[in-house]
């Protein structure tokens, strides 16, 4: 599995996305109610509120091209995400929780919890 980002689309300034699941923004409806932040679980809708771009990063610690790309993406994210109103959500293809935790520790963004394997499969099928 190669590292990949789902293409982000810029939304027009006055675009009002349709609401799904408890008035959540459209991007939040793709994920469970809680996703993993750097300090534990966070409310998905709140974490993505107001973001102009939400990028889904499919990757795994055992994938050499991914391991090479992740530091570059992390650098760009740290430099530009706030200014450009971007959020990245890591969706892991790691084989175990330990691999996921170690690899996610190198990332400055949000993640789909490793335990959400059914949601990971759904996202992979939708965007893979």
mmCIF file of C-alpha atoms in Angstrom:
data_model
loop_
_atom_site.group_PDB
_atom_site.id
_atom_site.type_symbol
_atom_site.label_atom_id
_atom_site.label_comp_id
_atom_site.label_asym_id
_atom_site.label_seq_id
_atom_site.Cartn_x
_atom_site.Cartn_y
_atom_site.Cartn_z
ATOM 1 C CA UNK A 1 0.000 0.000 0.000
ATOM 2 C CA UNK A 2 1.535 3.262 -1.048
ATOM 3 C CA UNK A 3 1.204 6.476 0.844
ATOM 4 C CA UNK A 4 -1.424 8.679 -0.691
ATOM 5 C CA UNK A 5 -3.432 11.789 -0.027
ATOM 6 C CA UNK A 6 -6.957 12.170 -1.232
ATOM 7 C CA UNK A 7 -7.202 15.190 -3.492
ATOM 8 C CA UNK A 8 -8.565 18.181 -1.605
ATOM 9 C CA UNK A 9 -11.096 20.462 -3.206
ATOM 10 C CA UNK A 10 -11.394 24.135 -2.366
ATOM 11 C CA UNK A 11 -14.903 25.107 -1.400
ATOM 12 C CA UNK A 12 -16.353 28.412 -2.598
ATOM 13 C CA UNK A 13 -16.442 31.071 0.125
ATOM 14 C CA UNK A 14 -20.235 31.056 0.394
ATOM 15 C CA UNK A 15 -20.634 27.326 0.023
ATOM 16 C CA UNK A 16 -22.815 25.858 2.752
ATOM 17 C CA UNK A 17 -22.300 22.090 2.734
ATOM 18 C CA UNK A 18 -25.228 19.841 3.444
ATOM 19 C CA UNK A 19 -25.329 18.708 7.035
ATOM 20 C CA UNK A 20 -25.228 15.084 8.094
ATOM 21 C CA UNK A 21 -25.378 13.284 11.439
ATOM 22 C CA UNK A 22 -26.280 15.883 14.040
ATOM 23 C CA UNK A 23 -25.542 18.954 11.936
ATOM 24 C CA UNK A 24 -21.886 17.991 11.433
ATOM 25 C CA UNK A 25 -19.842 19.478 8.586
ATOM 26 C CA UNK A 26 -19.667 17.240 5.525
ATOM 27 C CA UNK A 27 -16.049 16.111 6.091
ATOM 28 C CA UNK A 28 -16.824 15.181 9.700
ATOM 29 C CA UNK A 29 -19.612 12.879 8.513
ATOM 30 C CA UNK A 30 -16.961 10.636 6.898
ATOM 31 C CA UNK A 31 -15.442 9.812 10.287
ATOM 32 C CA UNK A 32 -16.604 8.532 13.678
ATOM 33 C CA UNK A 33 -17.811 11.075 16.232
ATOM 34 C CA UNK A 34 -14.372 10.990 17.898
ATOM 35 C CA UNK A 35 -10.977 10.928 16.209
ATOM 36 C CA UNK A 36 -7.504 10.866 17.684
ATOM 37 C CA UNK A 37 -5.716 14.129 18.399
ATOM 38 C CA UNK A 38 -2.225 14.463 19.821
ATOM 39 C CA UNK A 39 -3.643 14.555 23.367
ATOM 40 C CA UNK A 40 -6.293 11.849 23.004
ATOM 41 C CA UNK A 41 -9.748 11.601 21.475
ATOM 42 C CA UNK A 42 -11.376 14.792 20.191
ATOM 43 C CA UNK A 43 -14.802 15.606 18.806
ATOM 44 C CA UNK A 44 -14.541 15.189 15.031
ATOM 45 C CA UNK A 45 -16.974 17.964 14.121
ATOM 46 C CA UNK A 46 -15.193 20.457 16.387
ATOM 47 C CA UNK A 47 -11.749 19.442 15.131
ATOM 48 C CA UNK A 48 -12.788 19.957 11.498
ATOM 49 C CA UNK A 49 -15.022 22.981 11.992
ATOM 50 C CA UNK A 50 -14.082 25.811 9.648
ATOM 51 C CA UNK A 51 -11.398 23.850 7.801
ATOM 52 C CA UNK A 52 -11.220 24.733 4.130
ATOM 53 C CA UNK A 53 -9.405 21.511 3.240
ATOM 54 C CA UNK A 54 -9.511 18.127 4.936
ATOM 55 C CA UNK A 55 -6.969 15.669 3.565
ATOM 56 C CA UNK A 56 -7.046 11.954 4.257
ATOM 57 C CA UNK A 57 -3.561 10.444 4.484
ATOM 58 C CA UNK A 58 -3.476 6.679 3.952
ATOM 59 C CA UNK A 59 -0.112 5.356 5.136
ATOM 60 C CA UNK A 60 1.675 2.682 7.198
ATOM 61 C CA UNK A 61 4.923 2.454 9.163
ATOM 62 C CA UNK A 62 6.025 -0.666 7.234
ATOM 63 C CA UNK A 63 5.828 1.107 3.835
ATOM 64 C CA UNK A 64 9.251 2.567 2.814
ATOM 65 C CA UNK A 65 7.834 5.197 0.387
ATOM 66 C CA UNK A 66 5.384 6.280 3.104
ATOM 67 C CA UNK A 67 8.173 6.588 5.682
ATOM 68 C CA UNK A 68 10.039 8.844 3.262
ATOM 69 C CA UNK A 69 7.043 11.027 2.459
ATOM 70 C CA UNK A 70 5.610 11.472 5.963
ATOM 71 C CA UNK A 71 8.406 13.784 7.246
ATOM 72 C CA UNK A 72 8.000 15.987 4.169
ATOM 73 C CA UNK A 73 4.242 16.200 4.651
ATOM 74 C CA UNK A 74 4.686 16.882 8.387
ATOM 75 C CA UNK A 75 7.072 19.758 7.616
ATOM 76 C CA UNK A 76 4.644 21.329 5.146
ATOM 77 C CA UNK A 77 1.743 20.793 7.535
ATOM 78 C CA UNK A 78 3.621 22.469 10.388
ATOM 79 C CA UNK A 79 4.552 25.410 8.175
ATOM 80 C CA UNK A 80 1.308 25.950 6.261
ATOM 81 C CA UNK A 81 -1.718 24.129 7.702
ATOM 82 C CA UNK A 82 -2.884 26.905 9.989
ATOM 83 C CA UNK A 83 -2.348 29.626 7.392
ATOM 84 C CA UNK A 84 -4.086 27.629 4.650
ATOM 85 C CA UNK A 85 -6.842 26.313 6.959
ATOM 86 C CA UNK A 86 -5.932 22.660 6.310
ATOM 87 C CA UNK A 87 -6.380 19.529 8.397
ATOM 88 C CA UNK A 88 -4.902 16.101 7.698
ATOM 89 C CA UNK A 89 -6.339 12.865 9.060
ATOM 90 C CA UNK A 90 -4.067 9.823 9.104
ATOM 91 C CA UNK A 91 -5.776 6.547 8.185
ATOM 92 C CA UNK A 92 -3.432 3.699 9.049
ATOM 93 C CA UNK A 93 -2.746 0.504 7.165
ATOM 94 C CA UNK A 94 -0.525 -0.699 9.995
ATOM 95 C CA UNK A 95 -0.891 -4.322 11.027
ATOM 96 C CA UNK A 96 -0.909 -3.726 14.782
ATOM 97 C CA UNK A 97 -1.604 -1.058 17.382
ATOM 98 C CA UNK A 98 2.092 -0.725 18.294
ATOM 99 C CA UNK A 99 3.088 0.055 14.709
ATOM 100 C CA UNK A 100 0.252 2.573 14.471
ATOM 101 C CA UNK A 101 1.165 4.304 17.746
ATOM 102 C CA UNK A 102 4.852 4.544 16.890
ATOM 103 C CA UNK A 103 4.215 5.928 13.422
ATOM 104 C CA UNK A 104 1.454 8.317 14.524
ATOM 105 C CA UNK A 105 3.873 9.671 17.123
ATOM 106 C CA UNK A 106 5.850 11.166 14.210
ATOM 107 C CA UNK A 107 2.812 13.038 12.868
ATOM 108 C CA UNK A 108 1.454 16.453 13.934
ATOM 109 C CA UNK A 109 -2.154 15.946 12.719
ATOM 110 C CA UNK A 110 -5.277 13.951 13.556
ATOM 111 C CA UNK A 111 -5.805 10.217 13.056
ATOM 112 C CA UNK A 112 -8.575 7.702 12.703
ATOM 113 C CA UNK A 113 -8.204 5.512 15.811
ATOM 114 C CA UNK A 114 -6.572 2.160 15.026
ATOM 115 C CA UNK A 115 -9.590 0.374 16.532
ATOM 116 C CA UNK A 116 -11.824 1.815 13.771
ATOM 117 C CA UNK A 117 -10.898 -0.895 11.240
ATOM 118 C CA UNK A 118 -14.380 -1.001 9.659
ATOM 119 C CA UNK A 119 -14.272 2.760 9.062
ATOM 120 C CA UNK A 120 -10.735 2.434 7.644
ATOM 121 C CA UNK A 121 -12.013 -0.191 5.194
ATOM 122 C CA UNK A 122 -14.938 2.016 4.209
ATOM 123 C CA UNK A 123 -12.665 5.013 3.584
ATOM 124 C CA UNK A 124 -10.195 2.881 1.618
ATOM 125 C CA UNK A 125 -12.974 1.637 -0.622
ATOM 126 C CA UNK A 126 -14.419 5.119 -1.085
ATOM 127 C CA UNK A 127 -11.132 6.922 -1.792
ATOM 128 C CA UNK A 128 -8.666 4.116 -2.564
#
